[in-house]
Amino acid sequence: MTPHTPHLRRDALKALALASLALCTFAPTAMAQGAFPNKPITLVVTYPPGGGADAMARLIAPKMGEALGQAVIIENKPGASGQIGASAVAKAAPDGYTLMLDASSFSANPALYPKLPYDSLKAFKPIGVVALFPNVVLVNANFPAKNIAELTAAARKSKEAVSYASSGNGSAQHLAGALFESAAKVDMVHVPYKGGGPALNDVIGGQVPLFFGNLASTLQHVQSGRLRALAVTSGKRAAMLPEVPTLAEAGVPGFESYNWQGIIVPAGTPVEITTKLNKVLNEVLLDPEVQRAIIESGGQPGSGSAEDFGRFITAERAKWSKVIQQAQIKAE
């Protein structure tokens, strides 16, 4: 043994100890990332139980849980057009264990509420669209207009000639009506109600002739004959109303409007987690049972990448911001 051997041995042992320490330091992080998810996931729904957003959440949550190997637990946090739930999610840890199912108001809120409790551009990352539900241009069954051309002709007689109901100032029905006024170049009277139920009931009863309703919630009234559908606001005809033209087919080009639901997570969520969540969501949306449920309720199942959803949100935000500014709409 040479005089330098003990030093060499000590150096080797020191190097081994440092390597072991490095493994101990980095291994838990790697294991935690690779094991996602290793506990239940919370899906915050920004609307109350029983509504359209809640129905979509309850449709996909069990399927996502099966695919991920962990329960996806729904937590309803309604209020302030989705702001209460979104605010909670914006503050949540960006680890993939808190998801949010929000709806169309997510894109309109920045223009309606200048002082949101979060920055919607910076606080979130998109995962994917769950479903798209077109709006329907609906009139009372006894209203004279049988098509969009007759409706616009009636509206052009005077601003007071045609009125439309909504669930309140800044609501989805109000925004759709304002977009229609701009696209069809007509002026109508907006009649806000305190809720969609009272508004729809008065249109059915004939007190107000026109309603821009969500297909999912109004389909039964069209099928029963209590309301007449003049057009759908989607880019293509709705599967459940194949005889009803799109607004573009009816002579109002450039009008496309949906009530949508999508999955969003806190900003900072690692890309490997968002990629996995998007993959699982797309797989769930291909499930025949899920597709059938969405289509039978009047919607179109979502698809596409997280980047696709991000571009969709950006376009929606720009569209509704323009409508809100032009019509000078103020939220209640």
Coordinates of C-alpha atoms in Angstrom, one line a residue:
M1 CA 0.0 0.0 0.0
T2 CA 1.4 3.4 -1.0
P3 CA 1.4 6.4 1.3
H4 CA -1.4 8.0 -0.8
T5 CA -3.8 5.1 -0.6
P6 CA -5.7 6.3 2.6
H7 CA -6.2 9.7 1.0
L8 CA -7.5 8.1 -2.1
R9 CA -9.9 6.0 -0.1
R10 CA -11.1 9.0 1.9
D11 CA -11.7 11.0 -1.4
A12 CA -13.6 8.1 -2.9
L13 CA -15.8 7.7 0.2
K14 CA -16.5 11.5 0.2
A15 CA -17.5 11.4 -3.4
L16 CA -19.8 8.4 -2.7
A17 CA -21.4 10.3 0.2
L18 CA -22.0 13.4 -2.0
A19 CA -23.5 11.2 -4.7
S20 CA -25.8 9.5 -2.2
L21 CA -26.9 12.9 -0.8
A22 CA -27.7 14.2 -4.3
L23 CA -29.8 11.1 -5.0
C24 CA -31.7 11.6 -1.7
T25 CA -32.2 15.3 -2.6
F26 CA -33.5 14.8 -6.1
A27 CA -35.2 11.4 -6.0
P28 CA -38.3 12.4 -4.0
T29 CA -39.0 15.2 -6.5
A30 CA -38.6 12.9 -9.5
M31 CA -40.7 10.2 -7.8
A32 CA -43.4 12.7 -6.9
Q33 CA -43.6 14.0 -10.5
G34 CA -43.5 10.6 -12.0
A35 CA -46.2 9.3 -9.7
F36 CA -48.9 11.9 -10.5
P37 CA -51.5 11.5 -9.3
N38 CA -50.9 9.8 -6.0
K39 CA -53.9 11.3 -4.2
P40 CA -57.5 12.4 -5.0
I41 CA -57.9 15.4 -7.3
T42 CA -60.4 18.2 -6.7
L43 CA -62.5 19.6 -9.6
V44 CA -63.8 23.0 -8.6
V45 CA -67.0 23.8 -10.5
T46 CA -67.7 27.6 -10.6
Y47 CA -71.5 27.1 -10.8
P48 CA -74.0 25.5 -8.4
P49 CA -75.2 21.9 -8.5
G50 CA -77.9 21.1 -11.0
G51 CA -76.8 23.5 -13.8
G52 CA -75.1 22.8 -17.1
A53 CA -71.6 23.2 -15.9
D54 CA -72.2 20.9 -13.0
A55 CA -73.8 18.3 -15.3
M56 CA -70.7 18.2 -17.5
A57 CA -68.4 17.9 -14.4
R58 CA -70.4 14.9 -13.1
L59 CA -70.3 13.3 -16.5
I60 CA -66.5 13.4 -16.9
A61 CA -65.2 13.3 -13.3
P62 CA -65.7 9.6 -12.8
K63 CA -64.2 8.7 -16.2
M64 CA -61.2 10.9 -15.6
G65 CA -60.8 9.3 -12.1
E66 CA -60.8 5.9 -13.7
A67 CA -58.2 6.9 -16.3
L68 CA -55.9 8.6 -13.7
G69 CA -56.3 5.9 -11.0
Q70 CA -57.4 8.5 -8.4
A71 CA -60.8 9.9 -7.5
V72 CA -61.8 13.2 -9.0
I73 CA -63.9 14.9 -6.4
I74 CA -66.3 17.7 -7.4
E75 CA -66.5 20.8 -5.3
N76 CA -69.1 23.5 -6.3
K77 CA -67.9 27.0 -5.6
P78 CA -70.6 29.2 -7.2
G79 CA -71.1 32.9 -7.2
A80 CA -70.3 36.2 -9.0
S81 CA -70.4 34.6 -12.5
G82 CA -67.7 32.1 -11.6
Q83 CA -65.3 34.6 -9.9
I84 CA -65.5 32.9 -6.4
G85 CA -64.5 29.5 -7.7
A86 CA -61.9 30.9 -10.1
S87 CA -60.4 33.0 -7.3
A88 CA -60.0 29.9 -5.1
V89 CA -58.3 28.0 -7.9
A90 CA -56.0 30.9 -8.8
K91 CA -54.6 30.7 -5.2
A92 CA -54.3 26.8 -5.2
A93 CA -51.0 25.0 -5.4
P94 CA -50.0 24.5 -9.1
D95 CA -49.5 20.7 -8.7
G96 CA -52.3 19.2 -10.7
Y97 CA -54.5 18.4 -7.7
T98 CA -56.8 21.3 -8.1
L99 CA -58.7 21.6 -11.5
M100 CA -61.4 24.1 -12.4
L101 CA -64.4 23.5 -14.7
D102 CA -65.5 27.0 -15.8
A103 CA -67.8 28.2 -18.6
S104 CA -68.2 31.0 -21.1
S105 CA -68.3 33.7 -18.5
F106 CA -64.6 33.1 -18.0
S107 CA -63.9 34.9 -21.3
A108 CA -66.4 37.7 -20.7
N109 CA -65.7 38.5 -17.1
P110 CA -62.5 40.6 -17.7
A111 CA -64.5 43.1 -19.8
L112 CA -67.6 43.0 -17.5
Y113 CA -65.6 43.3 -14.2
P114 CA -62.5 45.5 -14.6
K115 CA -61.4 44.7 -11.0
L116 CA -61.4 40.9 -10.9
P117 CA -59.7 39.3 -7.9
Y118 CA -57.2 37.6 -10.2
D119 CA -55.5 38.2 -13.6
S120 CA -57.3 35.7 -15.9
L121 CA -54.4 35.9 -18.4
K122 CA -51.7 35.1 -15.8
A123 CA -53.4 33.1 -13.1
F124 CA -54.4 30.0 -15.1
K125 CA -53.4 27.5 -17.7
P126 CA -55.9 25.8 -20.1
I127 CA -56.3 22.0 -20.3
G128 CA -59.1 21.5 -22.8
V129 CA -62.7 22.1 -23.9
V130 CA -65.3 19.7 -22.4
A131 CA -68.2 20.7 -24.6
L132 CA -69.6 23.4 -26.8
F133 CA -73.3 24.2 -26.6
P134 CA -74.6 26.6 -29.3
N135 CA -77.2 29.2 -28.5
V136 CA -80.5 29.1 -30.3
V137 CA -82.5 32.1 -31.5
L138 CA -85.9 31.3 -30.0
V139 CA -89.3 33.0 -30.3
N140 CA -92.6 32.4 -28.7
A141 CA -94.7 29.9 -30.7
N142 CA -97.3 32.7 -31.6
F143 CA -94.7 35.3 -32.7
P144 CA -95.3 36.1 -36.4
A145 CA -91.7 35.8 -37.5
K146 CA -91.0 32.3 -38.9
N147 CA -87.4 32.8 -39.8
I148 CA -84.4 35.2 -39.3
A149 CA -85.3 37.3 -42.3
E150 CA -88.7 38.0 -40.9
L151 CA -87.3 38.7 -37.4
T152 CA -84.8 41.2 -38.7
A153 CA -87.4 42.9 -40.9
A154 CA -89.7 43.3 -37.8
A155 CA -86.8 44.6 -35.7
R156 CA -85.9 47.2 -38.4
K157 CA -89.3 48.8 -38.2
S158 CA -88.3 50.6 -34.9
K159 CA -86.1 50.0 -31.9
E160 CA -89.1 49.1 -29.8
A161 CA -90.6 46.6 -32.3
V162 CA -88.8 43.5 -30.9
S163 CA -87.6 42.9 -27.3
Y164 CA -85.6 40.0 -26.0
A165 CA -85.3 38.5 -22.5
S166 CA -82.2 37.5 -20.6
S167 CA -81.3 36.3 -17.1
G168 CA -79.7 39.7 -16.3
N169 CA -77.4 42.5 -17.5
G170 CA -74.1 40.9 -18.7
S171 CA -75.6 37.4 -18.8
A172 CA -74.9 35.0 -21.6
Q173 CA -78.3 35.7 -23.2
H174 CA -77.7 39.4 -23.0
L175 CA -74.3 39.1 -24.7
A176 CA -75.7 36.8 -27.4
G177 CA -78.5 39.3 -28.1
A178 CA -76.0 42.2 -28.3
L179 CA -73.9 40.2 -30.7
F180 CA -76.9 39.5 -32.8
E181 CA -77.9 43.2 -32.9
S182 CA -74.4 44.1 -34.1
A183 CA -74.2 41.3 -36.7
A184 CA -77.7 41.7 -38.1
K185 CA -77.5 45.5 -37.8
V186 CA -80.7 45.9 -35.8
D187 CA -81.7 47.6 -32.5
M188 CA -83.9 45.7 -30.0
V189 CA -85.1 46.2 -26.5
H190 CA -83.2 44.2 -23.8
V191 CA -85.5 43.0 -21.0
P192 CA -83.3 41.7 -18.1
Y193 CA -84.8 39.3 -15.5
K194 CA -83.4 38.0 -12.2
G195 CA -82.5 34.5 -13.5
G196 CA -82.9 32.4 -16.6
G197 CA -86.0 30.6 -15.4
P198 CA -88.3 33.7 -15.1
A199 CA -86.9 35.0 -18.5
L200 CA -87.6 31.8 -20.3
N201 CA -91.1 31.4 -18.7
D202 CA -92.1 34.9 -19.9
V203 CA -90.9 34.1 -23.5
I204 CA -92.9 30.9 -23.4
G205 CA -95.9 32.8 -22.0
G206 CA -95.6 35.5 -24.7
Q207 CA -94.8 38.5 -22.5
V208 CA -91.4 38.9 -24.4
P209 CA -91.1 37.4 -27.9
L210 CA -87.4 36.6 -28.2
F211 CA -84.8 34.7 -26.3
F212 CA -81.2 33.7 -27.1
G213 CA -81.2 30.4 -25.2
N214 CA -78.7 27.7 -24.5
L215 CA -79.6 24.6 -26.6
A216 CA -79.1 22.3 -23.6
S217 CA -81.7 24.1 -21.5
T218 CA -84.2 25.0 -24.1
L219 CA -84.3 21.9 -26.4
Q220 CA -87.3 20.4 -24.6
H221 CA -89.4 23.5 -25.2
V222 CA -88.5 23.5 -28.9
Q223 CA -89.4 19.8 -29.1
S224 CA -92.7 20.4 -27.3
G225 CA -93.6 23.3 -29.7
R226 CA -93.8 26.0 -27.0
L227 CA -90.9 27.8 -28.6
R228 CA -89.8 28.1 -32.2
A229 CA -86.2 27.8 -33.1
L230 CA -85.2 30.2 -35.9
A231 CA -81.5 29.5 -36.0
V232 CA -78.6 28.0 -34.1
T233 CA -75.4 30.1 -33.4
S234 CA -72.9 27.3 -34.1
G235 CA -70.7 27.0 -37.2
K236 CA -72.7 23.9 -38.3
R237 CA -76.2 22.7 -37.6
A238 CA -76.9 21.1 -34.3
A239 CA -77.3 17.3 -34.3
M240 CA -80.5 17.5 -32.2
L241 CA -82.1 20.2 -34.4
P242 CA -80.9 19.3 -37.9
E243 CA -83.8 21.1 -39.6
V244 CA -82.8 24.5 -38.0
P245 CA -80.3 26.6 -40.0
T246 CA -77.2 28.2 -38.7
L247 CA -77.3 32.0 -38.5
A248 CA -74.8 32.2 -41.4
E249 CA -77.2 30.0 -43.5
A250 CA -80.1 32.3 -42.4
G251 CA -78.3 35.4 -43.7
V252 CA -76.3 36.7 -40.7
P253 CA -72.7 35.8 -41.5
G254 CA -69.9 36.1 -38.9
F255 CA -72.0 35.1 -36.0
E256 CA -70.8 32.2 -33.9
S257 CA -71.6 31.9 -30.2
Y258 CA -71.4 29.0 -27.7
N259 CA -71.9 28.3 -24.1
W260 CA -68.8 26.2 -23.4
Q261 CA -67.3 24.4 -20.5
G262 CA -63.6 23.7 -20.1
I263 CA -61.0 22.5 -17.7
I264 CA -58.4 25.0 -16.4
V265 CA -55.6 24.7 -13.8
P266 CA -53.5 27.2 -11.8
A267 CA -50.6 28.9 -13.7
G268 CA -47.3 27.2 -12.9
T269 CA -48.7 23.7 -13.2
P270 CA -45.9 21.6 -14.7
V271 CA -46.2 20.9 -18.4
E272 CA -45.9 17.1 -17.9
I273 CA -49.0 17.3 -15.7
T274 CA -51.0 19.5 -18.0
T275 CA -50.1 17.3 -20.9
K276 CA -51.3 14.2 -19.0
L277 CA -54.5 15.9 -18.0
N278 CA -55.2 17.0 -21.6
K279 CA -54.6 13.4 -22.8
V280 CA -56.9 11.9 -20.3
L281 CA -59.6 14.5 -20.9
N282 CA -59.5 13.8 -24.7
E283 CA -59.7 10.1 -24.1
V284 CA -62.7 10.5 -21.8
L285 CA -64.4 12.7 -24.4
L286 CA -64.1 9.9 -27.0
D287 CA -66.0 7.5 -24.6
P288 CA -69.3 6.6 -26.4
E289 CA -71.3 7.1 -23.2
V290 CA -69.9 10.6 -22.7
Q291 CA -70.3 11.5 -26.4
R292 CA -73.9 10.4 -26.4
A293 CA -74.8 12.3 -23.2
I294 CA -73.3 15.6 -24.6
I295 CA -74.9 15.2 -28.1
E296 CA -78.3 14.3 -26.6
S297 CA -78.2 17.4 -24.5
G298 CA -77.5 19.5 -27.6
G299 CA -73.8 19.9 -27.4
Q300 CA -70.6 19.1 -29.3
P301 CA -67.9 17.1 -27.4
G302 CA -64.7 19.0 -27.1
S303 CA -61.3 17.9 -28.3
G304 CA -57.8 19.3 -29.1
S305 CA -54.7 20.3 -27.3
A306 CA -54.3 22.7 -24.3
E307 CA -52.8 25.2 -26.8
D308 CA -56.0 24.9 -28.9
F309 CA -58.1 25.7 -25.9
G310 CA -55.8 28.7 -25.0
R311 CA -56.3 30.1 -28.5
F312 CA -60.0 29.6 -28.2
I313 CA -60.2 31.5 -24.9
T314 CA -58.1 34.3 -26.4
A315 CA -60.5 34.6 -29.3
E316 CA -63.6 34.4 -27.1
R317 CA -62.2 37.1 -24.8
A318 CA -61.5 39.5 -27.7
K319 CA -65.0 38.9 -29.2
W320 CA -66.9 39.5 -26.0
S321 CA -64.8 42.5 -25.0
K322 CA -65.7 44.1 -28.3
V323 CA -69.4 43.4 -27.9
I324 CA -69.4 44.6 -24.2
Q325 CA -67.7 47.9 -25.1
Q326 CA -69.8 48.6 -28.2
A327 CA -73.1 47.9 -26.4
Q328 CA -71.8 49.6 -23.2
I329 CA -73.0 46.6 -21.1
K330 CA -72.6 46.8 -17.4
A331 CA -72.8 43.7 -15.1
E332 CA -75.4 43.8 -12.4

